[in-house]
CSV table of C-alpha atoms in Angstrom, one decimal:
chain,number,residue,atom,x,y,z
H,15,MET,CA,67.0,117.4,64.6
H,16,CYS,CA,68.7,118.3,61.3
H,17,SER,CA,70.8,121.4,62.1
H,18,ASP,CA,74.0,121.7,64.1
H,19,ASP,CA,73.2,125.3,65.1
H,20,ARG,CA,71.6,125.4,68.6
H,21,SER,CA,69.1,128.2,67.7
H,22,ASP,CA,68.0,126.4,64.6
H,23,ARG,CA,67.6,123.1,66.5
H,24,ALA,CA,65.6,124.9,69.2
H,25,ALA,CA,63.2,126.5,66.7
H,26,TYR,CA,62.7,123.1,65.0
H,27,PHE,CA,61.9,121.6,68.4
H,28,ARG,CA,59.3,124.3,69.1
H,29,ASP,CA,57.7,123.7,65.8
H,30,ARG,CA,57.5,120.0,66.5
H,31,ALA,CA,56.0,120.6,69.9
H,32,LYS,CA,53.4,122.9,68.5
H,33,ALA,CA,52.5,120.4,65.7
H,34,ALA,CA,52.1,117.8,68.5
H,35,GLY,CA,49.6,120.0,70.2
H,36,LEU,CA,51.7,120.5,73.3
H,37,ARG,CA,51.6,123.7,75.4
H,38,LEU,CA,54.8,124.3,77.2
H,39,SER,CA,56.2,127.1,79.3
H,40,GLU,CA,59.5,128.6,78.3
H,41,GLY,CA,61.3,126.7,81.1
H,42,GLU,CA,59.6,123.4,80.2
H,43,ALA,CA,60.4,123.8,76.6
H,44,GLU,CA,64.1,124.4,77.4
H,45,SER,CA,64.2,121.3,79.6
H,46,LEU,CA,62.5,119.0,77.1
H,47,PHE,CA,64.7,120.4,74.3
H,48,GLY,CA,67.8,119.4,76.3
H,49,LEU,CA,66.4,115.9,76.7
H,50,ALA,CA,65.5,115.7,73.0
H,51,ALA,CA,68.9,116.9,71.9
H,52,TRP,CA,70.6,114.3,74.1
H,53,MET,CA,68.6,111.5,72.6
H,54,SER,CA,69.0,112.8,69.1
H,55,ASP,CA,72.7,113.2,69.3
H,56,GLY,CA,73.1,109.7,70.8
H,57,LEU,CA,71.0,108.1,68.1
H,58,ALA,CA,72.9,109.9,65.4
H,59,GLY,CA,75.9,107.7,66.1
H,60,PRO,CA,77.7,106.9,69.3
H,61,THR,CA,81.0,108.7,69.8
H,62,ARG,CA,83.9,107.2,71.6
H,63,ALA,CA,85.0,109.3,74.6
H,64,ALA,CA,88.6,110.0,75.1
H,65,PRO,CA,90.1,107.5,77.5
H,66,ASP,CA,90.6,108.2,81.1
H,67,ASP,CA,94.1,109.5,81.9
H,68,ALA,CA,94.8,106.1,83.6
H,69,VAL,CA,94.9,104.4,80.3
H,70,LEU,CA,98.4,105.8,79.8
H,71,ASP,CA,99.6,103.7,82.7
H,72,LEU,CA,98.7,100.5,81.0
H,73,ASP,CA,101.5,98.5,79.4
H,74,ILE,CA,101.8,98.1,75.6
H,75,ALA,CA,100.4,94.6,75.6
H,76,GLU,CA,97.2,95.8,77.2
H,77,LEU,CA,97.0,98.9,75.1
H,78,GLY,CA,97.4,96.7,72.0
H,79,ALA,CA,94.6,94.4,73.1
H,80,ARG,CA,92.3,97.3,73.6
H,81,LEU,CA,93.2,98.8,70.2
H,82,ARG,CA,92.4,95.5,68.6
H,83,ASP,CA,89.1,94.7,70.3
H,84,GLY,CA,87.6,98.2,69.9
H,85,ARG,CA,87.8,99.4,73.5
H,86,LEU,CA,90.4,102.1,72.5
H,87,THR,CA,91.5,103.9,69.4
H,88,SER,CA,94.9,105.1,68.6
H,89,VAL,CA,93.5,108.6,68.1
H,90,ALA,CA,92.1,108.6,71.6
H,91,LEU,CA,95.4,107.3,73.0
H,92,ILE,CA,97.4,110.0,71.2
H,93,GLU,CA,95.0,112.7,72.4
H,94,ALA,CA,95.4,111.5,76.0
H,95,THR,CA,99.2,111.4,75.5
H,96,LEU,CA,99.3,114.9,74.1
H,97,GLN,CA,97.1,116.1,77.0
H,98,ARG,CA,99.5,114.5,79.6
H,99,ILE,CA,102.5,116.0,77.9
H,100,ALA,CA,100.9,119.4,78.0
H,101,GLU,CA,100.1,119.0,81.7
H,102,ARG,CA,103.4,117.5,82.9
H,103,GLY,CA,105.7,118.8,80.2
H,104,PRO,CA,106.5,122.2,81.9
H,105,SER,CA,107.7,120.4,85.0
H,106,TYR,CA,109.7,117.7,83.2
H,107,LEU,CA,111.0,119.4,80.1
H,108,ALA,CA,111.4,116.0,78.4
H,109,PHE,CA,110.3,117.1,74.9
H,110,TYR,CA,112.1,119.5,72.5
H,111,ALA,CA,109.4,119.1,69.9
H,112,VAL,CA,105.9,117.5,70.0
H,113,ALA,CA,104.7,116.4,66.6
H,114,GLY,CA,101.0,116.6,67.5
H,115,GLU,CA,99.4,117.1,64.1
H,116,GLN,CA,101.4,114.4,62.4
H,117,ALA,CA,100.9,112.0,65.3
H,118,ARG,CA,97.1,112.5,65.0
H,119,LEU,CA,97.3,111.7,61.2
H,120,ASP,CA,99.4,108.6,61.9
H,121,ALA,CA,96.9,107.5,64.7
H,122,GLN,CA,94.0,107.8,62.2
H,123,LYS,CA,95.9,105.6,59.8
H,124,ALA,CA,96.7,103.1,62.5
H,125,ASP,CA,93.0,102.9,63.5
H,126,ALA,CA,91.9,102.4,59.9
H,127,GLU,CA,94.5,99.7,59.3
H,128,LEU,CA,93.5,97.8,62.5
H,129,ALA,CA,89.8,98.1,61.6
H,130,GLU,CA,90.6,96.5,58.3
H,131,GLY,CA,92.5,93.7,59.9
H,132,GLN,CA,96.0,94.9,58.9
H,133,ASP,CA,98.1,94.3,62.0
H,134,ARG,CA,101.7,95.6,61.9
H,135,GLY,CA,102.7,94.2,65.3
H,136,PRO,CA,102.7,95.1,69.0
H,137,LEU,CA,103.7,98.8,68.5
H,138,HIS,CA,100.8,99.4,66.0
H,139,GLY,CA,99.1,102.6,67.1
H,140,ILE,CA,101.4,103.1,70.1
H,141,PRO,CA,103.2,106.5,70.7
H,142,VAL,CA,107.0,106.4,70.8
H,143,GLY,CA,109.4,109.3,71.5
H,144,ILE,CA,112.8,109.7,69.8
H,145,LYS,CA,116.0,111.2,71.3
H,146,ASP,CA,117.0,114.3,69.6
H,147,MET,CA,120.2,112.8,68.1
H,148,ILE,CA,118.1,110.6,65.8
H,149,ASP,CA,116.5,111.9,62.6
H,150,VAL,CA,112.8,112.2,62.2
H,151,ALA,CA,111.8,113.7,58.8
H,152,GLY,CA,110.4,117.2,59.1
H,153,LEU,CA,111.8,117.9,62.6
H,154,ALA,CA,115.1,119.4,63.6
H,155,THR,CA,117.8,117.0,64.9
H,156,THR,CA,119.4,119.6,67.3
H,157,ALA,CA,121.5,117.4,69.6
H,158,ASN,CA,120.8,120.4,71.9
H,159,ALA,CA,123.6,122.3,70.1
H,160,PRO,CA,123.3,126.0,69.2
H,161,GLY,CA,124.4,125.4,65.6
H,162,ARG,CA,121.7,122.8,64.9
H,163,ARG,CA,118.6,124.7,65.8
H,164,GLU,CA,117.4,124.6,62.2
H,165,ALA,CA,118.9,121.2,61.2
H,166,VAL,CA,115.6,119.8,59.9
H,167,ALA,CA,115.9,116.2,58.9
H,168,THR,CA,114.8,115.4,55.3
H,169,ALA,CA,114.4,111.7,56.0
H,170,ASP,CA,113.8,109.3,58.8
H,171,ALA,CA,116.7,107.4,60.5
H,172,GLU,CA,116.5,103.7,59.8
H,173,VAL,CA,115.3,103.0,63.3
H,174,VAL,CA,112.5,105.5,62.9
H,175,ARG,CA,111.5,104.1,59.5
H,176,ARG,CA,111.3,100.6,61.1
H,177,LEU,CA,109.1,102.0,63.9
H,178,SER,CA,106.8,103.6,61.4
H,179,GLU,CA,106.6,100.4,59.3
H,180,ALA,CA,105.6,98.7,62.5
H,181,GLY,CA,102.7,101.2,62.9
H,182,ALA,CA,104.2,103.1,65.8
H,183,VAL,CA,103.2,106.8,66.1
H,184,ILE,CA,106.2,109.1,66.5
H,185,ILE,CA,105.1,111.7,69.1
H,186,GLY,CA,108.2,113.9,69.2
H,187,LYS,CA,111.8,114.6,69.9
H,188,LEU,CA,113.3,114.1,73.4
H,189,ALA,CA,115.9,115.9,75.4
H,190,THR,CA,119.6,115.1,75.3
H,191,TYR,CA,122.8,116.5,76.8
H,192,GLU,CA,124.5,118.4,74.0
H,193,TRP,CA,126.0,116.1,71.4
H,194,GLY,CA,125.7,113.3,74.0
H,195,THR,CA,128.5,114.8,76.0
H,196,VAL,CA,128.3,116.4,79.5
H,197,GLY,CA,125.4,118.0,81.4
H,198,PRO,CA,123.0,119.0,82.7
H,199,ASP,CA,123.7,122.5,81.4
H,200,LYS,CA,121.2,125.3,81.5
H,201,ARG,CA,123.3,127.1,78.8
H,202,GLY,CA,122.3,124.6,76.1
H,203,LEU,CA,119.9,125.2,73.3
H,204,PHE,CA,117.1,123.8,75.6
H,205,PRO,CA,116.9,123.7,79.4
H,206,PRO,CA,117.8,120.4,81.0
H,207,ALA,CA,115.1,117.7,81.5
H,208,LYS,CA,114.1,117.2,85.2
H,209,ASN,CA,114.1,113.9,87.1
H,210,PRO,CA,110.5,113.0,88.0
H,211,TRP,CA,111.5,111.5,91.3
H,212,SER,CA,113.1,114.8,92.4
H,213,LEU,CA,113.3,117.8,90.1
H,214,GLU,CA,116.4,119.0,91.9
H,215,HIS,CA,118.4,115.9,91.0
H,216,ILE,CA,120.0,114.9,87.7
H,217,THR,CA,118.4,112.6,85.2
H,218,GLY,CA,121.7,111.2,84.0
H,219,GLY,CA,122.8,111.6,80.5
H,220,SER,CA,122.7,111.9,77.7
H,221,SER,CA,119.3,110.2,76.9
H,222,SER,CA,117.7,112.3,79.6
H,223,GLY,CA,114.4,113.0,77.9
H,224,CYS,CA,113.8,109.4,77.1
H,225,ALA,CA,114.1,108.4,80.8
H,226,VAL,CA,112.0,111.4,82.0
H,227,ALA,CA,109.2,110.7,79.5
H,228,VAL,CA,109.0,107.1,80.6
H,229,ALA,CA,109.4,107.7,84.4
H,230,GLY,CA,107.0,110.6,84.3
H,231,GLY,CA,104.3,108.6,82.7
H,232,LEU,CA,104.3,110.5,79.3
H,233,LEU,CA,105.3,107.4,77.2
H,234,ARG,CA,105.7,103.7,77.6
H,235,THR,CA,108.7,103.4,75.3
H,236,THR,CA,111.3,105.6,73.7
H,237,ILE,CA,114.5,105.3,71.6
H,238,GLY,CA,117.8,106.6,72.9
H,239,THR,CA,121.5,106.3,72.2
H,240,ASP,CA,124.3,105.0,74.4
H,241,THR,CA,128.1,105.7,73.8
H,242,GLY,CA,129.3,105.5,77.4
H,243,GLY,CA,126.1,104.7,79.3
H,244,SER,CA,123.7,107.2,77.9
H,245,VAL,CA,120.7,104.8,77.9
H,246,ARG,CA,121.6,103.0,81.1
H,247,GLY,CA,122.6,106.0,83.3
H,248,PRO,CA,119.3,107.8,83.0
H,249,ALA,CA,117.6,104.4,83.5
H,250,PHE,CA,119.4,103.9,86.8
H,251,TYR,CA,118.7,107.5,88.0
H,252,CYS,CA,115.1,107.7,86.9
H,253,GLY,CA,114.0,104.1,87.7
H,254,VAL,CA,113.1,102.8,84.2
H,255,VAL,CA,114.5,100.1,81.9
H,256,GLY,CA,117.3,100.9,79.6
H,257,PHE,CA,118.5,98.3,77.0
H,258,LYS,CA,121.9,98.7,75.2
H,259,PRO,CA,121.9,95.9,72.6
H,260,THR,CA,124.9,94.1,71.1
H,261,PHE,CA,127.0,96.6,69.1
H,262,GLY,CA,125.9,96.8,65.5
H,263,SER,CA,122.6,95.0,66.0
H,264,VAL,CA,120.5,98.2,65.6
H,265,PRO,CA,121.3,100.4,62.5
H,266,GLU,CA,122.7,103.8,63.0
H,267,ASP,CA,121.9,105.4,59.7
H,268,GLY,CA,120.4,108.8,60.4
H,269,VAL,CA,121.8,108.9,64.0
H,270,LEU,CA,124.3,111.6,64.9
H,271,THR,CA,127.8,110.1,65.4
H,272,MET,CA,129.7,110.5,68.6
H,273,SER,CA,132.2,107.6,68.7
H,274,PRO,CA,131.7,105.2,65.9
H,275,SER,CA,133.2,102.1,67.6
H,276,MET,CA,131.1,102.7,70.8
H,277,ASP,CA,127.8,104.2,69.6
H,278,HIS,CA,124.7,102.1,70.3
H,279,VAL,CA,121.0,102.7,69.7
H,280,GLY,CA,118.5,101.1,72.1
H,281,PRO,CA,115.1,101.5,73.8
H,282,MET,CA,114.2,103.0,77.2
H,283,SER,CA,110.9,101.7,78.4
H,284,ARG,CA,108.6,101.2,81.4
H,285,THR,CA,109.1,97.5,81.7
H,286,VAL,CA,111.5,94.8,80.5
H,287,ALA,CA,108.9,93.3,78.2
H,288,GLU,CA,108.2,96.7,76.6
H,289,ALA,CA,112.0,97.2,76.0
H,290,ALA,CA,112.3,93.8,74.4
H,291,LEU,CA,109.4,94.2,72.0
H,292,THR,CA,110.7,97.7,71.1
H,293,PHE,CA,114.2,96.3,70.4
H,294,ASP,CA,112.7,93.5,68.3
H,295,VAL,CA,111.1,96.2,66.1
H,296,ILE,CA,114.2,98.4,65.6
H,297,ALA,CA,116.6,95.5,65.2
H,298,ALA,CA,114.2,93.6,62.9
H,299,LYS,CA,114.3,90.5,65.1
H,300,SER,CA,111.5,87.9,65.2
H,301,GLY,CA,111.0,84.2,65.9
H,302,ASP,CA,114.1,82.4,67.3
H,303,GLU,CA,116.1,85.7,67.1
H,304,ALA,CA,113.6,87.8,69.1
H,305,ALA,CA,114.7,89.3,72.4
H,306,ALA,CA,111.2,88.7,73.8
H,307,ARG,CA,111.2,85.0,73.0
H,308,LEU,CA,112.2,83.8,76.5
H,309,ILE,CA,109.9,86.2,78.5
H,310,GLY,CA,108.0,84.2,81.1
H,311,GLN,CA,110.5,81.3,81.3
H,312,SER,CA,111.8,80.4,84.7
H,313,VAL,CA,115.4,81.3,85.6
H,314,SER,CA,115.7,78.1,87.6
H,315,GLY,CA,119.0,76.4,86.7
H,316,LEU,CA,120.5,79.5,85.1
H,317,SER,CA,124.0,80.5,86.3
H,318,ILE,CA,124.6,84.2,87.2
H,319,GLY,CA,128.1,85.7,87.8
H,320,TYR,CA,127.8,88.4,90.4
H,321,ALA,CA,130.5,91.0,89.8
H,322,ARG,CA,130.5,92.5,93.3
H,323,ASN,CA,134.1,93.5,93.0
H,324,TRP,CA,133.2,96.4,90.8
H,325,PHE,CA,131.5,98.3,93.6
H,326,ALA,CA,131.2,96.8,97.0
H,327,ASP,CA,134.5,98.0,98.4
H,328,ASP,CA,134.6,101.3,96.5
H,329,PRO,CA,134.8,104.2,99.1
H,330,GLN,CA,132.2,106.2,97.0
H,331,VAL,CA,129.5,103.5,96.9
H,332,MET,CA,126.4,104.2,99.0
H,333,PRO,CA,125.7,101.4,101.5
H,334,ALA,CA,122.1,101.4,100.3
H,335,VAL,CA,123.3,100.5,96.8
H,336,VAL,CA,125.3,97.5,98.0
H,337,ALA,CA,122.3,96.4,100.1
H,338,ALA,CA,120.0,96.7,97.1
H,339,MET,CA,122.4,94.7,94.9
H,340,ASP,CA,122.8,91.9,97.4
H,341,ALA,CA,119.0,91.8,97.9
H,342,ALA,CA,118.5,91.6,94.1
H,343,LEU,CA,120.9,88.6,93.7
H,344,SER,CA,119.2,86.9,96.7
H,345,LYS,CA,115.9,87.3,95.0
H,346,LEU,CA,117.2,85.7,91.8
H,347,SER,CA,118.6,82.9,93.9
H,348,GLU,CA,115.2,82.4,95.5
H,349,LEU,CA,113.8,82.1,91.9
H,350,GLY,CA,116.2,79.2,91.3
H,351,ALA,CA,119.2,80.8,89.6
H,352,SER,CA,122.7,79.7,90.7
H,353,ILE,CA,124.8,82.7,91.9
H,354,GLY,CA,128.5,82.7,91.9
H,355,GLU,CA,130.6,85.7,92.9
H,356,ILE,CA,133.1,86.7,90.2
H,357,ASP,CA,135.7,89.3,89.5
H,358,LEU,CA,135.3,91.4,86.4
H,359,PRO,CA,138.4,92.9,84.9
H,360,ASP,CA,139.6,96.0,86.6
H,361,TYR,CA,137.1,98.8,86.0
H,362,PRO,CA,139.3,101.9,86.3
H,363,SER,CA,141.7,100.7,83.5
H,364,VAL,CA,138.9,100.0,81.1
H,365,GLU,CA,137.2,103.2,82.0
H,366,ILE,CA,140.3,105.2,81.1
H,367,ALA,CA,140.8,103.3,77.9
H,368,ALA,CA,137.2,103.7,76.9
H,369,ALA,CA,137.3,107.4,77.6
H,370,ALA,CA,140.4,107.8,75.5
H,371,ILE,CA,138.7,106.0,72.5
H,372,LEU,CA,135.5,108.0,72.9
H,373,HIS,CA,137.3,111.4,73.1
H,374,LYS,CA,139.6,110.6,70.2
H,375,GLU,CA,136.9,109.4,67.9
H,376,SER,CA,134.6,112.2,68.9
H,377,PHE,CA,137.3,114.8,68.2
H,378,ASP,CA,138.2,113.2,64.8
H,379,PHE,CA,134.5,113.4,63.8
H,380,HIS,CA,134.0,117.0,64.9
H,381,ALA,CA,137.5,118.4,64.3
H,382,GLY,CA,136.6,120.5,61.2
H,383,GLU,CA,133.5,122.0,62.8
H,384,LEU,CA,135.3,122.7,66.1
H,385,ARG,CA,137.9,124.7,64.1
H,386,GLU,CA,135.7,126.4,61.6
H,387,HIS,CA,132.5,126.9,63.6
H,388,PRO,CA,133.2,126.9,67.3
H,389,ASP,CA,130.1,128.9,68.0
H,390,ALA,CA,128.0,126.0,66.8
H,391,TYR,CA,128.8,124.3,70.1
H,392,GLY,CA,128.0,125.2,73.7
H,393,ARG,CA,131.3,125.8,75.5
H,394,ARG,CA,131.1,122.8,77.8
H,395,ALA,CA,130.4,120.4,74.9
H,396,PHE,CA,133.1,122.1,72.8
H,397,LEU,CA,135.7,121.4,75.5
H,398,SER,CA,134.5,117.8,76.0
H,399,LEU,CA,134.8,117.1,72.2
H,400,ALA,CA,138.0,119.0,71.8
H,401,GLY,CA,139.7,117.0,74.5
H,402,GLY,CA,140.4,114.1,72.1
H,403,PHE,CA,143.0,116.1,70.2
H,404,ALA,CA,145.6,115.2,72.9
H,405,ILE,CA,145.3,111.5,72.3
H,406,ASP,CA,148.0,110.3,69.9
H,407,ASP,CA,148.0,107.2,67.8
H,408,ARG,CA,150.1,105.3,70.2
H,409,GLU,CA,147.8,106.0,73.1
H,410,LEU,CA,144.8,105.2,71.0
H,411,ALA,CA,146.3,101.8,70.1
H,412,ALA,CA,147.0,101.1,73.8
H,413,ALA,CA,143.5,102.0,74.7
H,414,ARG,CA,142.1,99.7,72.0
H,415,GLN,CA,144.3,96.9,73.3
H,416,ILE,CA,143.0,97.3,76.8
H,417,GLY,CA,139.5,97.2,75.3
H,418,ARG,CA,140.2,94.0,73.5
H,419,GLU,CA,141.6,92.4,76.7
H,420,PHE,CA,138.5,93.5,78.7
H,421,THR,CA,136.3,92.0,76.0
H,422,LEU,CA,138.1,88.7,76.2
H,423,GLY,CA,137.9,88.7,80.0
H,424,VAL,CA,134.1,89.3,79.9
H,425,ASN,CA,133.8,86.6,77.2
H,426,ARG,CA,135.7,84.1,79.4
H,427,LEU,CA,133.3,84.7,82.3
H,428,LEU,CA,130.3,84.4,80.0
H,429,ASP,CA,131.6,81.0,78.9
H,430,ALA,CA,131.1,79.9,82.5
H,431,TYR,CA,127.9,81.9,83.3
H,432,ASP,CA,124.7,82.6,81.5
H,433,VAL,CA,124.7,86.3,82.5
H,434,ILE,CA,126.8,88.6,84.6
H,435,ILE,CA,125.2,91.1,87.0
H,436,THR,CA,126.8,94.2,88.5
H,437,VAL,CA,125.9,97.6,89.7
H,438,GLY,CA,124.7,100.4,87.5
H,439,ALA,CA,126.0,103.4,89.4
H,440,LEU,CA,127.6,103.7,92.9
H,441,THR,CA,125.1,106.3,94.0
H,442,THR,CA,121.5,107.5,93.4
H,443,ALA,CA,121.0,110.6,91.2
H,444,LEU,CA,123.2,113.5,92.4
H,445,GLU,CA,121.9,117.0,93.0
H,446,ALA,CA,121.8,119.0,89.8
H,447,ALA,CA,123.0,122.3,91.2
H,448,PRO,CA,126.8,121.5,91.2
H,449,PHE,CA,126.6,120.5,87.5
H,450,GLU,CA,125.7,124.1,86.6
H,451,LYS,CA,129.1,125.3,87.8
H,452,GLU,CA,131.3,122.6,86.1
H,453,ALA,CA,131.2,119.1,84.7
H,454,VAL,CA,130.9,116.6,87.5
H,455,TRP,CA,132.0,113.0,87.3
H,456,THR,CA,129.2,110.6,88.0
H,457,PRO,CA,130.3,107.2,89.3
H,458,MET,CA,128.7,104.8,86.8
H,459,ARG,CA,129.9,101.4,85.8
H,460,THR,CA,128.8,101.4,82.2
H,461,ILE,CA,131.4,102.5,79.6
H,462,GLY,CA,133.3,99.2,79.5
H,463,PHE,CA,130.5,97.5,77.8
H,464,ASN,CA,130.4,100.1,75.1
H,465,VAL,CA,134.0,99.0,74.2
H,466,SER,CA,133.2,95.3,74.5
H,467,GLY,CA,129.8,95.6,72.7
H,468,HIS,CA,128.0,93.2,75.0
H,469,PRO,CA,124.3,93.6,75.4
H,470,VAL,CA,123.3,95.1,78.7
H,471,LEU,CA,119.9,95.5,80.4
H,472,ALA,CA,119.6,98.3,83.0
H,473,MET,CA,116.7,98.1,85.5
H,474,PRO,CA,115.5,99.4,88.9
H,475,ILE,CA,116.2,97.2,92.0
H,476,GLY,CA,115.2,99.6,94.8
H,477,PHE,CA,115.1,103.1,96.2
H,478,HIS,CA,117.0,105.2,98.7
H,479,GLU,CA,115.5,108.3,100.1
H,480,GLY,CA,113.0,108.4,97.3
H,481,LEU,CA,115.6,108.0,94.4
H,482,PRO,CA,116.0,104.8,92.3
H,483,ILE,CA,118.9,102.3,92.4
H,484,GLY,CA,119.7,100.2,89.3
H,485,MET,CA,121.6,97.1,88.2
H,486,GLN,CA,123.1,95.9,84.9
H,487,ILE,CA,122.5,92.4,83.4
H,488,ILE,CA,125.2,91.6,80.9
H,489,GLY,CA,124.9,88.8,78.3
H,490,ARG,CA,126.9,87.1,75.5
H,491,HIS,CA,127.0,88.9,72.2
H,492,HIS,CA,123.7,88.7,70.4
H,493,ASP,CA,122.1,86.8,73.4
H,494,GLU,CA,119.7,89.6,74.2
H,495,ALA,CA,116.9,87.1,74.9
H,496,ARG,CA,118.8,85.7,78.0
H,497,ILE,CA,119.2,89.0,79.7
H,498,ILE,CA,115.6,89.9,79.0
H,499,GLN,CA,114.6,86.5,80.5
H,500,VAL,CA,116.5,87.2,83.7
H,501,GLY,CA,115.4,90.9,84.0
H,502,HIS,CA,111.7,90.0,83.4
H,503,ALA,CA,111.8,87.3,86.0
H,504,PHE,CA,113.2,89.7,88.6
H,505,GLU,CA,110.8,92.4,87.6
H,506,GLN,CA,107.8,90.0,88.0
H,507,ALA,CA,109.0,88.9,91.4
H,508,THR,CA,109.3,92.5,92.8
H,509,ASP,CA,107.3,95.7,92.6
H,510,PHE,CA,110.0,98.2,91.7
H,511,SER,CA,108.7,98.6,88.1
H,512,LEU,CA,105.3,99.5,89.6
H,513,GLN,CA,106.5,102.4,91.6
H,514,ARG,CA,105.7,105.9,90.3
H,515,PRO,CA,107.1,109.3,91.1
H,516,PRO,CA,104.9,112.0,92.5
H,517,ILE,CA,102.7,113.8,89.9
H,518,PRO,CA,103.9,117.4,89.5
H,519,ILE,CA,101.6,120.1,90.7
């Protein structure tokens, strides 16, 4: 059957039937035509059906295997991803921009390269989302700020370039609190992203869209930024893995600045292994330097310092959080690790010092714009950024000294232990409604490690009333592989990473 037009094909079929000497009623002719068309289309060349929606719940390693053995194409994977974003996106609000057409082109390129035997690595053909404080050429880098609605990037950030070189398919830009400051705030350029576990609770900030996209099953891995806990907080509250690497190990070219001495770029992913392989791409690590190199190795014989003093006796901590932390360390002990209770340096003092550094550096970076173009900022972000004007040089020096002392204290503990583990946040995700009235303090235990620059893995360890609980694994500078090893062992021994939030209706 040579024509694509149904009427032409039907006429051709009738002529063939007549030539064969067959007498058919109209109904019989229509029935046989359907059969003939089905066979003809099939013999013209088999077409690969779009994957079942469940393929999006496979990990990157399995997706990669299917892309390479022909059971899946990147084009089909991207179409399934775009379809799920369209279905769940209105409930989650994780995306600011979806680069569908470019993603389709990049997926076609990935399929062609893989078919020719050109393998760029584990992210080849895999969709990745980017926090909207990181430049993607051709898309606006809004930072959720009124004055940046049309701030279209002319070039990719270095981390995005590395992802593209590795064959990853950039699928779009993900939600953030304005300029990485405070939120959620409905008065921003875009409405706040919603926590998939409960749409009425916060996601944590500021890499909110990254956590939501992963927790909500839209993507397996994303790239966020972390200045005071912005990768780890959303990971705790949304039940995903957040990975803040050693300070300076991931380039920040093309990433909007908040606090230069505390800014980090890192992945937020479904599993520890996926976070590790994503980090290895954006940090250009391989071989003996790869974060993924110890995955699968036993933790038997490793020593873990358990910093229970940072949370167990705090009047704000939920009993369920303490119980989950104790259970997590017990599990690691069962796996053969040696657990010793330790005292990390006083958290409130380093939190105040870190806040002073962050606000001072943020103000210095934004001072001109705050004066000349105040309307370019939402009022809540404006006030947060402006707060640093009150920090004088003497106070900044004192804050940096506290930061140095904290760093030395952590280093001394890491001389005695392979990793340190402590809580992520004292509570599960708070209700979002109060945040609309004013900025609300969230009791996290993250910002000290932005000052010290140590690598930290955030991951889920349990649930309370349907909301996730998370812990932090802290390692020596540039020893990302060790915290990945411990996190992966815990993840494999539990089922927390397998839990999924309810699908939105």
